Amino acid sequence: MKFWMAWTGVRENRGRAFFPIFGVIGAISALIMTLSLGRGGNSIIDRDLSSIGRNRAMIGGANLNSRDIKIIENIPFVEYALFVDSREKVGDNIFIGYTDKALTFLNMERLRDGEIIVDKNQFPDILTGSNLKMDAGYGAQNFRVKDRYEEQNPMETMKEGNRIIISQDMFARLFGDRDYKRVVVSLSGEESSEDILPLIVKQLNRGRGSSEEVRVLETPEVYKRIEKIKKLVNSVLGTLSIIALMVGGFGIMNLIGASIRERTGTIGILRAMGYSRNSVTQIFLLEAGIIVGIGSIFGTIFGVVGSILAGNILKIPPVFSIGEIILAIFTTLAVGLVLGLKPAYKAGKMETVEALKTV
């Protein structure tokens, strides 16, 4: 009976109900779009920006070889290390030497002599396990494609040449065991480079036993800036969600307040018929729930469709989560009921005689 009374109230007051319903639709849509596009945007940031600026540092200043890189990779909190100059361009191909630890950390297959990893975007027709004939500086050689990967670092994709990843040992065999001047060291994301880098340099210099000392050439400032960008993006998206949520909630509060003023006589009749104050309050809260329910259905539809359309325009693929959509609906419902509680409680507190005077 209470639900029917609430539904009748919304239907008879549908002119005023449109605004809060649209507010709820906007709130739900904005929440879904914010969450889905925000998640998609974060994945792009993680993929593209973080590929430029992982928690990496560069050390050097002295001649370094394969023994030195093994010392570095055995230090705790070091994910992997790579020689910056361990790359050789032959014709259209760029051969890049990777250590076993780097390959493992980057989820690529370890390589033996004669095995390579190619970029699937540059070699779309080459399958894993197939043979590829190419010049490595001493005439054409056959290589076996052990794995394929997709380069995410924009700084790498802008360079000309086909990327061919080989083991560091094979690189030394093909192009000579060199002394390198620079090593990129990837640190665990949770670790502070300010604390770890001095330890790495100290341990490396001790293990080298050379008069030439290694020093830090570049700190991971880019990584720190990217982390700040990610936090800023999340803060902006969260603020927009709160604003959208409050618009829908205040719309519900205004609707119930206006409905009470217009239906004071109806409230008096309900009280005269024996409805308790709590029953009257519950009827108006049910009206708020009905409005949120209607708005949630259409808001979810518009939010999903809007996310897909906006994602196509912005080139940000939305990432949907059923749990987050349900959370958005229940959050909007909670805000609507909380903001609708005061006017609904006010309706229940009306004196029967005073309310009947407007009939």
mmCIF file of C-alpha atoms in Angstrom:
data_model
loop_
_atom_site.group_PDB
_atom_site.id
_atom_site.type_symbol
_atom_site.label_atom_id
_atom_site.label_comp_id
_atom_site.label_asym_id
_atom_site.label_seq_id
_atom_site.Cartn_x
_atom_site.Cartn_y
_atom_site.Cartn_z
ATOM 1 C CA MET A 1 0.000 0.000 0.000
ATOM 2 C CA LYS A 2 2.792 2.400 0.892
ATOM 3 C CA PHE A 3 4.594 1.655 -2.360
ATOM 4 C CA TRP A 4 1.411 2.252 -4.349
ATOM 5 C CA MET A 5 0.936 5.593 -2.557
ATOM 6 C CA ALA A 6 4.527 6.546 -3.323
ATOM 7 C CA TRP A 7 4.210 5.501 -6.972
ATOM 8 C CA THR A 8 0.988 7.499 -7.296
ATOM 9 C CA GLY A 9 2.738 10.524 -5.796
ATOM 10 C CA VAL A 10 5.576 10.326 -8.320
ATOM 11 C CA ARG A 11 3.185 9.799 -11.229
ATOM 12 C CA GLU A 12 0.909 12.684 -10.250
ATOM 13 C CA ASN A 13 3.904 14.917 -9.676
ATOM 14 C CA ARG A 14 5.785 13.736 -12.777
ATOM 15 C CA GLY A 15 6.316 17.266 -14.050
ATOM 16 C CA ARG A 16 8.499 18.039 -11.051
ATOM 17 C CA ALA A 17 9.935 14.514 -10.975
ATOM 18 C CA PHE A 18 11.641 14.946 -14.352
ATOM 19 C CA PHE A 19 14.371 17.202 -12.945
ATOM 20 C CA PRO A 20 15.578 14.876 -10.158
ATOM 21 C CA ILE A 21 15.220 11.839 -12.449
ATOM 22 C CA PHE A 22 17.443 13.560 -14.996
ATOM 23 C CA GLY A 23 19.767 14.490 -12.136
ATOM 24 C CA VAL A 24 20.038 10.839 -11.111
ATOM 25 C CA ILE A 25 20.520 9.798 -14.740
ATOM 26 C CA GLY A 26 23.295 12.369 -15.013
ATOM 27 C CA ALA A 27 24.866 11.245 -11.741
ATOM 28 C CA ILE A 28 24.834 7.535 -12.632
ATOM 29 C CA SER A 29 26.009 8.224 -16.191
ATOM 30 C CA ALA A 30 28.787 10.494 -14.967
ATOM 31 C CA LEU A 31 29.893 7.956 -12.369
ATOM 32 C CA ILE A 32 29.974 5.090 -14.865
ATOM 33 C CA MET A 33 31.738 7.196 -17.500
ATOM 34 C CA THR A 34 34.178 8.542 -14.944
ATOM 35 C CA LEU A 35 35.007 5.098 -13.581
ATOM 36 C CA SER A 36 35.194 3.290 -16.939
ATOM 37 C CA LEU A 37 37.082 6.005 -18.832
ATOM 38 C CA GLY A 38 39.207 6.696 -15.775
ATOM 39 C CA ARG A 39 40.177 3.046 -15.557
ATOM 40 C CA GLY A 40 40.847 2.983 -19.308
ATOM 41 C CA GLY A 41 42.855 6.196 -19.082
ATOM 42 C CA ASN A 42 44.881 4.853 -16.193
ATOM 43 C CA SER A 43 45.688 1.728 -18.166
ATOM 44 C CA ILE A 44 46.980 3.933 -21.001
ATOM 45 C CA ILE A 45 49.027 5.965 -18.536
ATOM 46 C CA ASP A 46 50.406 2.772 -17.007
ATOM 47 C CA ARG A 47 51.168 1.368 -20.428
ATOM 48 C CA ASP A 48 52.519 4.391 -22.305
ATOM 49 C CA LEU A 49 53.780 6.907 -19.765
ATOM 50 C CA SER A 50 55.105 4.304 -17.388
ATOM 51 C CA SER A 51 56.935 2.647 -20.242
ATOM 52 C CA ILE A 52 58.836 5.923 -20.623
ATOM 53 C CA GLY A 53 59.354 6.519 -16.961
ATOM 54 C CA ARG A 54 59.393 3.392 -14.876
ATOM 55 C CA ASN A 55 61.412 3.653 -11.699
ATOM 56 C CA ARG A 56 64.622 3.564 -13.687
ATOM 57 C CA ALA A 57 67.977 5.203 -13.210
ATOM 58 C CA MET A 58 71.144 5.390 -15.269
ATOM 59 C CA ILE A 59 74.604 4.757 -13.879
ATOM 60 C CA GLY A 60 77.969 4.841 -15.604
ATOM 61 C CA GLY A 61 81.054 6.992 -16.003
ATOM 62 C CA ALA A 62 83.408 4.019 -16.283
ATOM 63 C CA ASN A 63 83.873 1.067 -18.602
ATOM 64 C CA LEU A 64 81.252 -1.575 -17.795
ATOM 65 C CA ASN A 65 80.935 -5.154 -19.032
ATOM 66 C CA SER A 66 78.724 -8.224 -18.639
ATOM 67 C CA ARG A 67 80.279 -9.055 -15.255
ATOM 68 C CA ASP A 68 79.242 -5.644 -13.914
ATOM 69 C CA ILE A 69 75.658 -6.045 -15.034
ATOM 70 C CA LYS A 70 75.452 -9.382 -13.200
ATOM 71 C CA ILE A 71 76.647 -7.670 -10.021
ATOM 72 C CA ILE A 72 73.907 -5.063 -10.410
ATOM 73 C CA GLU A 73 71.156 -7.603 -11.076
ATOM 74 C CA ASN A 74 72.095 -9.584 -7.958
ATOM 75 C CA ILE A 75 71.468 -6.554 -5.738
ATOM 76 C CA PRO A 76 68.086 -6.638 -3.892
ATOM 77 C CA PHE A 77 65.334 -4.328 -5.208
ATOM 78 C CA VAL A 78 66.880 -4.325 -8.714
ATOM 79 C CA GLU A 79 64.379 -5.704 -11.227
ATOM 80 C CA TYR A 80 66.856 -5.875 -14.116
ATOM 81 C CA ALA A 81 69.607 -3.928 -15.865
ATOM 82 C CA LEU A 82 70.374 -3.181 -19.521
ATOM 83 C CA PHE A 83 73.281 -1.634 -21.369
ATOM 84 C CA VAL A 84 72.037 1.540 -23.066
ATOM 85 C CA ASP A 85 74.398 1.060 -26.004
ATOM 86 C CA SER A 86 73.745 -2.656 -26.429
ATOM 87 C CA ARG A 87 72.086 -2.060 -29.786
ATOM 88 C CA GLU A 88 73.389 -2.298 -33.329
ATOM 89 C CA LYS A 89 71.664 -1.134 -36.522
ATOM 90 C CA VAL A 90 72.233 -3.366 -39.537
ATOM 91 C CA GLY A 91 70.247 -2.321 -42.594
ATOM 92 C CA ASP A 92 66.617 -1.879 -41.534
ATOM 93 C CA ASN A 93 67.018 -3.904 -38.344
ATOM 94 C CA ILE A 94 68.109 -2.866 -34.862
ATOM 95 C CA PHE A 95 69.574 -5.702 -32.788
ATOM 96 C CA ILE A 96 69.114 -5.097 -29.042
ATOM 97 C CA GLY A 97 70.810 -7.167 -26.340
ATOM 98 C CA TYR A 98 68.725 -8.154 -23.294
ATOM 99 C CA THR A 99 69.847 -9.984 -20.168
ATOM 100 C CA ASP A 100 67.994 -13.108 -19.023
ATOM 101 C CA LYS A 101 66.663 -11.288 -15.964
ATOM 102 C CA ALA A 102 65.298 -8.450 -18.123
ATOM 103 C CA LEU A 103 63.541 -10.901 -20.440
ATOM 104 C CA THR A 104 61.990 -12.771 -17.515
ATOM 105 C CA PHE A 105 60.804 -9.603 -15.774
ATOM 106 C CA LEU A 106 59.271 -8.248 -19.002
ATOM 107 C CA ASN A 107 57.369 -11.523 -19.520
ATOM 108 C CA MET A 108 59.367 -12.594 -22.554
ATOM 109 C CA GLU A 109 60.964 -15.941 -23.292
ATOM 110 C CA ARG A 110 64.607 -16.454 -22.417
ATOM 111 C CA LEU A 111 66.797 -16.666 -25.497
ATOM 112 C CA ARG A 112 69.510 -19.055 -26.573
ATOM 113 C CA ASP A 113 72.013 -18.557 -29.360
ATOM 114 C CA GLY A 114 70.251 -18.078 -32.711
ATOM 115 C CA GLU A 115 66.889 -17.159 -31.150
ATOM 116 C CA ILE A 116 65.215 -13.766 -31.439
ATOM 117 C CA ILE A 117 62.111 -11.877 -30.305
ATOM 118 C CA VAL A 118 60.383 -9.560 -32.785
ATOM 119 C CA ASP A 119 57.812 -6.780 -32.483
ATOM 120 C CA LYS A 120 54.457 -8.163 -33.660
ATOM 121 C CA ASN A 121 53.523 -4.770 -35.137
ATOM 122 C CA GLN A 122 56.636 -4.743 -37.305
ATOM 123 C CA PHE A 123 56.444 -8.424 -38.222
ATOM 124 C CA PRO A 124 52.684 -9.155 -38.281
ATOM 125 C CA ASP A 125 53.048 -12.193 -40.540
ATOM 126 C CA ILE A 126 55.901 -13.820 -38.630
ATOM 127 C CA LEU A 127 54.741 -16.512 -36.195
ATOM 128 C CA THR A 128 56.450 -17.875 -33.116
ATOM 129 C CA GLY A 129 58.625 -20.841 -34.055
ATOM 130 C CA SER A 130 59.220 -19.730 -37.629
ATOM 131 C CA ASN A 131 62.623 -18.963 -39.124
ATOM 132 C CA LEU A 132 63.677 -15.496 -40.225
ATOM 133 C CA LYS A 133 66.643 -14.809 -42.478
ATOM 134 C CA MET A 134 68.391 -11.482 -42.006
ATOM 135 C CA ASP A 135 71.775 -9.808 -42.153
ATOM 136 C CA ALA A 136 73.511 -9.446 -38.797
ATOM 137 C CA GLY A 137 76.612 -7.755 -40.177
ATOM 138 C CA TYR A 138 78.372 -10.816 -41.601
ATOM 139 C CA GLY A 139 75.949 -11.861 -44.322
ATOM 140 C CA ALA A 140 72.505 -13.429 -44.099
ATOM 141 C CA GLN A 141 71.824 -15.716 -41.136
ATOM 142 C CA ASN A 142 68.861 -17.805 -40.070
ATOM 143 C CA PHE A 143 67.226 -16.943 -36.761
ATOM 144 C CA ARG A 144 64.430 -18.744 -34.962
ATOM 145 C CA VAL A 145 61.587 -16.540 -33.667
ATOM 146 C CA LYS A 146 61.244 -17.604 -30.023
ATOM 147 C CA ASP A 147 58.628 -15.023 -29.032
ATOM 148 C CA ARG A 148 56.781 -11.901 -30.150
ATOM 149 C CA TYR A 149 56.062 -8.753 -28.170
ATOM 150 C CA GLU A 150 54.467 -5.342 -28.596
ATOM 151 C CA GLU A 151 56.640 -2.311 -27.903
ATOM 152 C CA GLN A 152 54.805 0.151 -25.629
ATOM 153 C CA ASN A 153 57.469 2.807 -25.180
ATOM 154 C CA PRO A 154 56.651 5.727 -27.522
ATOM 155 C CA MET A 155 60.305 6.772 -27.438
ATOM 156 C CA GLU A 156 61.199 3.423 -29.018
ATOM 157 C CA THR A 157 58.329 3.268 -31.505
ATOM 158 C CA MET A 158 59.340 6.654 -32.937
ATOM 159 C CA LYS A 159 62.778 5.333 -33.896
ATOM 160 C CA GLU A 160 63.339 3.965 -37.374
ATOM 161 C CA GLY A 161 64.221 0.319 -37.746
ATOM 162 C CA ASN A 162 62.809 -3.101 -36.927
ATOM 163 C CA ARG A 163 63.463 -4.067 -33.323
ATOM 164 C CA ILE A 164 65.146 -7.465 -32.963
ATOM 165 C CA ILE A 165 65.720 -8.582 -29.375
ATOM 166 C CA ILE A 166 68.543 -11.046 -28.793
ATOM 167 C CA SER A 167 70.333 -12.289 -25.683
ATOM 168 C CA GLN A 168 73.187 -10.189 -24.314
ATOM 169 C CA ASP A 169 75.570 -13.122 -24.855
ATOM 170 C CA MET A 170 74.519 -13.448 -28.500
ATOM 171 C CA PHE A 171 74.906 -9.694 -28.953
ATOM 172 C CA ALA A 172 78.495 -10.002 -27.717
ATOM 173 C CA ARG A 173 79.148 -12.890 -30.122
ATOM 174 C CA LEU A 174 77.700 -11.055 -33.134
ATOM 175 C CA PHE A 175 79.049 -7.581 -32.515
ATOM 176 C CA GLY A 176 81.921 -8.088 -30.102
ATOM 177 C CA ASP A 177 82.120 -8.068 -26.302
ATOM 178 C CA ARG A 178 82.258 -4.385 -25.583
ATOM 179 C CA ASP A 179 82.905 -2.048 -22.724
ATOM 180 C CA TYR A 180 79.860 0.091 -22.139
ATOM 181 C CA LYS A 181 79.616 3.486 -20.500
ATOM 182 C CA ARG A 182 75.964 3.469 -19.390
ATOM 183 C CA VAL A 183 73.609 1.004 -17.718
ATOM 184 C CA VAL A 184 69.875 1.475 -17.150
ATOM 185 C CA VAL A 185 68.784 0.001 -13.819
ATOM 186 C CA SER A 186 65.102 -0.737 -13.192
ATOM 187 C CA LEU A 187 64.156 -0.541 -9.518
ATOM 188 C CA SER A 188 61.116 -1.907 -7.730
ATOM 189 C CA GLY A 189 58.314 0.654 -7.939
ATOM 190 C CA GLU A 190 57.886 0.776 -4.160
ATOM 191 C CA GLU A 191 61.534 1.557 -3.485
ATOM 192 C CA SER A 192 62.986 5.057 -3.179
ATOM 193 C CA SER A 193 65.749 5.629 -5.706
ATOM 194 C CA GLU A 194 67.374 8.105 -3.313
ATOM 195 C CA ASP A 195 67.960 5.279 -0.834
ATOM 196 C CA ILE A 196 68.781 2.442 -3.241
ATOM 197 C CA LEU A 197 71.033 4.081 -5.867
ATOM 198 C CA PRO A 198 73.903 4.964 -3.482
ATOM 199 C CA LEU A 199 73.917 1.350 -2.270
ATOM 200 C CA ILE A 200 74.014 0.028 -5.851
ATOM 201 C CA VAL A 201 76.893 2.335 -6.806
ATOM 202 C CA LYS A 202 78.823 1.494 -3.634
ATOM 203 C CA GLN A 203 78.403 -2.268 -4.065
ATOM 204 C CA LEU A 204 79.267 -2.128 -7.774
ATOM 205 C CA ASN A 205 82.442 -0.117 -7.189
ATOM 206 C CA ARG A 206 83.469 -2.532 -4.435
ATOM 207 C CA GLY A 207 82.845 -5.583 -6.645
ATOM 208 C CA ARG A 208 84.628 -4.142 -9.688
ATOM 209 C CA GLY A 209 87.957 -3.597 -7.981
ATOM 210 C CA SER A 210 88.815 -0.893 -10.517
ATOM 211 C CA SER A 211 90.236 2.590 -10.132
ATOM 212 C CA GLU A 212 87.427 3.900 -12.334
ATOM 213 C CA GLU A 213 84.418 4.663 -10.195
ATOM 214 C CA VAL A 214 80.821 4.313 -11.331
ATOM 215 C CA ARG A 215 78.401 7.122 -10.476
ATOM 216 C CA VAL A 216 74.728 7.962 -10.907
ATOM 217 C CA LEU A 217 74.138 9.685 -14.249
ATOM 218 C CA GLU A 218 70.356 10.076 -14.205
ATOM 219 C CA THR A 219 67.717 9.661 -11.484
ATOM 220 C CA PRO A 220 64.106 8.516 -12.171
ATOM 221 C CA GLU A 221 62.547 12.001 -11.980
ATOM 222 C CA VAL A 222 60.288 11.194 -14.940
ATOM 223 C CA TYR A 223 58.793 8.305 -12.993
ATOM 224 C CA LYS A 224 57.995 10.592 -10.070
ATOM 225 C CA ARG A 225 56.314 13.146 -12.360
ATOM 226 C CA ILE A 226 54.218 10.423 -13.975
ATOM 227 C CA GLU A 227 53.044 9.210 -10.570
ATOM 228 C CA LYS A 228 51.956 12.786 -9.787
ATOM 229 C CA ILE A 229 50.060 12.964 -13.106
ATOM 230 C CA LYS A 230 48.237 9.720 -12.294
ATOM 231 C CA LYS A 231 47.233 11.006 -8.850
ATOM 232 C CA LEU A 232 46.008 14.288 -10.382
ATOM 233 C CA VAL A 233 43.896 12.436 -12.968
ATOM 234 C CA ASN A 234 42.308 10.294 -10.259
ATOM 235 C CA SER A 235 41.581 13.372 -8.117
ATOM 236 C CA VAL A 236 39.888 15.236 -10.985
ATOM 237 C CA LEU A 237 37.773 12.223 -11.928
ATOM 238 C CA GLY A 238 36.774 11.693 -8.301
ATOM 239 C CA THR A 239 35.746 15.350 -7.930
ATOM 240 C CA LEU A 240 33.571 15.175 -11.052
ATOM 241 C CA SER A 241 31.865 12.057 -9.693
ATOM 242 C CA ILE A 242 31.060 13.752 -6.380
ATOM 243 C CA ILE A 243 29.623 16.812 -8.152
ATOM 244 C CA ALA A 244 27.414 14.651 -10.366
ATOM 245 C CA LEU A 245 26.282 12.655 -7.342
ATOM 246 C CA MET A 246 25.319 15.736 -5.358
ATOM 247 C CA VAL A 247 23.348 17.199 -8.294
ATOM 248 C CA GLY A 248 21.127 14.120 -8.362
ATOM 249 C CA GLY A 249 20.817 14.010 -4.576
ATOM 250 C CA PHE A 250 19.824 17.659 -4.183
ATOM 251 C CA GLY A 251 17.343 17.228 -7.023
ATOM 252 C CA ILE A 252 15.626 14.480 -5.030
ATOM 253 C CA MET A 253 15.625 16.647 -1.902
ATOM 254 C CA ASN A 254 14.046 19.557 -3.786
ATOM 255 C CA LEU A 255 11.414 17.279 -5.324
ATOM 256 C CA ILE A 256 10.341 15.870 -1.962
ATOM 257 C CA GLY A 257 10.317 19.350 -0.423
ATOM 258 C CA ALA A 258 8.137 20.719 -3.237
ATOM 259 C CA SER A 259 5.915 17.628 -3.109
ATOM 260 C CA ILE A 260 5.312 18.151 0.612
ATOM 261 C CA ARG A 261 4.327 21.785 0.103
ATOM 262 C CA GLU A 262 1.915 20.891 -2.690
ATOM 263 C CA ARG A 263 0.448 17.852 -0.936
ATOM 264 C CA THR A 264 0.033 19.149 2.586
ATOM 265 C CA GLY A 265 -3.684 18.405 2.369
ATOM 266 C CA THR A 266 -2.993 14.842 1.239
ATOM 267 C CA ILE A 267 -0.682 14.382 4.216
ATOM 268 C CA GLY A 268 -3.483 15.582 6.514
ATOM 269 C CA ILE A 269 -5.939 13.113 4.971
ATOM 270 C CA LEU A 270 -3.438 10.249 5.367
ATOM 271 C CA ARG A 271 -2.928 11.129 9.011
ATOM 272 C CA ALA A 272 -6.704 11.380 9.539
ATOM 273 C CA MET A 273 -7.083 7.918 7.964
ATOM 274 C CA GLY A 274 -4.806 6.493 10.637
ATOM 275 C CA TYR A 275 -1.380 6.585 8.939
ATOM 276 C CA SER A 276 1.344 7.080 11.524
ATOM 277 C CA ARG A 277 4.074 9.668 11.216
ATOM 278 C CA ASN A 278 6.572 6.945 10.340
ATOM 279 C CA SER A 279 4.276 5.652 7.582
ATOM 280 C CA VAL A 280 4.043 9.117 5.993
ATOM 281 C CA THR A 281 7.828 9.483 6.207
ATOM 282 C CA GLN A 282 8.287 6.059 4.594
ATOM 283 C CA ILE A 283 5.944 6.946 1.717
ATOM 284 C CA PHE A 284 8.015 9.998 0.803
ATOM 285 C CA LEU A 285 11.261 8.047 1.156
ATOM 286 C CA LEU A 286 9.806 5.406 -1.173
ATOM 287 C CA GLU A 287 9.166 8.199 -3.679
ATOM 288 C CA ALA A 288 12.859 9.055 -3.498
ATOM 289 C CA GLY A 289 13.717 5.374 -3.977
ATOM 290 C CA ILE A 290 11.439 5.097 -7.025
ATOM 291 C CA ILE A 291 13.053 8.170 -8.591
ATOM 292 C CA VAL A 292 16.534 6.776 -7.987
ATOM 293 C CA GLY A 293 15.456 3.391 -9.371
ATOM 294 C CA ILE A 294 14.089 4.884 -12.603
ATOM 295 C CA GLY A 295 17.099 7.162 -12.956
ATOM 296 C CA SER A 296 19.504 4.297 -12.274
ATOM 297 C CA ILE A 297 18.111 2.120 -15.067
ATOM 298 C CA PHE A 298 18.365 4.842 -17.698
ATOM 299 C CA GLY A 299 21.569 6.231 -16.182
ATOM 300 C CA THR A 300 23.292 2.852 -16.475
ATOM 301 C CA ILE A 301 22.244 2.524 -20.115
ATOM 302 C CA PHE A 302 23.296 6.075 -20.986
ATOM 303 C CA GLY A 303 26.516 5.697 -18.970
ATOM 304 C CA VAL A 304 27.622 2.557 -20.811
ATOM 305 C CA VAL A 305 26.659 3.928 -24.236
ATOM 306 C CA GLY A 306 28.201 7.318 -23.425
ATOM 307 C CA SER A 307 31.434 5.687 -22.274
ATOM 308 C CA ILE A 308 31.738 3.754 -25.524
ATOM 309 C CA LEU A 309 31.009 6.830 -27.665
ATOM 310 C CA ALA A 310 33.313 9.088 -25.645
ATOM 311 C CA GLY A 311 35.990 6.393 -25.682
ATOM 312 C CA ASN A 312 35.872 6.233 -29.482
ATOM 313 C CA ILE A 313 36.214 10.011 -29.712
ATOM 314 C CA LEU A 314 38.958 10.333 -27.084
ATOM 315 C CA LYS A 315 40.708 7.117 -28.161
ATOM 316 C CA ILE A 316 40.407 5.806 -24.599
ATOM 317 C CA PRO A 317 38.900 2.300 -24.430
ATOM 318 C CA PRO A 318 36.492 2.196 -21.447
ATOM 319 C CA VAL A 319 37.018 -0.591 -18.928
ATOM 320 C CA PHE A 320 33.743 -1.598 -17.260
ATOM 321 C CA SER A 321 33.356 -3.307 -13.915
ATOM 322 C CA ILE A 322 30.012 -4.798 -12.842
ATOM 323 C CA GLY A 323 30.990 -4.234 -9.228
ATOM 324 C CA GLU A 324 31.664 -0.541 -9.825
ATOM 325 C CA ILE A 325 28.376 -0.078 -11.713
ATOM 326 C CA ILE A 326 26.464 -1.667 -8.820
ATOM 327 C CA LEU A 327 28.448 0.490 -6.395
ATOM 328 C CA ALA A 328 27.550 3.626 -8.388
ATOM 329 C CA ILE A 329 23.835 2.731 -8.264
ATOM 330 C CA PHE A 330 23.839 2.008 -4.528
ATOM 331 C CA THR A 331 25.899 5.127 -3.807
ATOM 332 C CA THR A 332 23.422 7.298 -5.708
ATOM 333 C CA LEU A 333 20.527 5.575 -3.936
ATOM 334 C CA ALA A 334 22.142 6.193 -0.550
ATOM 335 C CA VAL A 335 22.806 9.872 -1.309
ATOM 336 C CA GLY A 336 19.235 10.339 -2.604
ATOM 337 C CA LEU A 337 17.689 8.727 0.477
ATOM 338 C CA VAL A 338 19.934 10.617 2.893
ATOM 339 C CA LEU A 339 19.185 13.979 1.285
ATOM 340 C CA GLY A 340 15.493 13.066 1.018
ATOM 341 C CA LEU A 341 15.303 12.064 4.667
ATOM 342 C CA LYS A 342 14.970 15.599 6.072
ATOM 343 C CA PRO A 343 11.942 16.707 3.995
ATOM 344 C CA ALA A 344 10.355 13.248 4.384
ATOM 345 C CA TYR A 345 10.795 13.446 8.149
ATOM 346 C CA LYS A 346 9.314 16.954 8.069
ATOM 347 C CA ALA A 347 6.243 15.567 6.287
ATOM 348 C CA GLY A 348 5.800 12.920 8.963
ATOM 349 C CA LYS A 349 6.023 15.527 11.735
ATOM 350 C CA MET A 350 3.133 17.619 10.381
ATOM 351 C CA GLU A 351 0.178 18.001 12.703
ATOM 352 C CA THR A 352 -3.026 16.513 11.299
ATOM 353 C CA VAL A 353 -5.180 19.590 11.980
ATOM 354 C CA GLU A 354 -2.682 22.008 10.412
ATOM 355 C CA ALA A 355 -2.312 19.813 7.332
ATOM 356 C CA LEU A 356 -6.089 19.511 6.847
ATOM 357 C CA LYS A 357 -6.485 23.310 6.756
ATOM 358 C CA THR A 358 -5.159 23.332 3.178
ATOM 359 C CA VAL A 359 -7.744 20.830 1.919
#
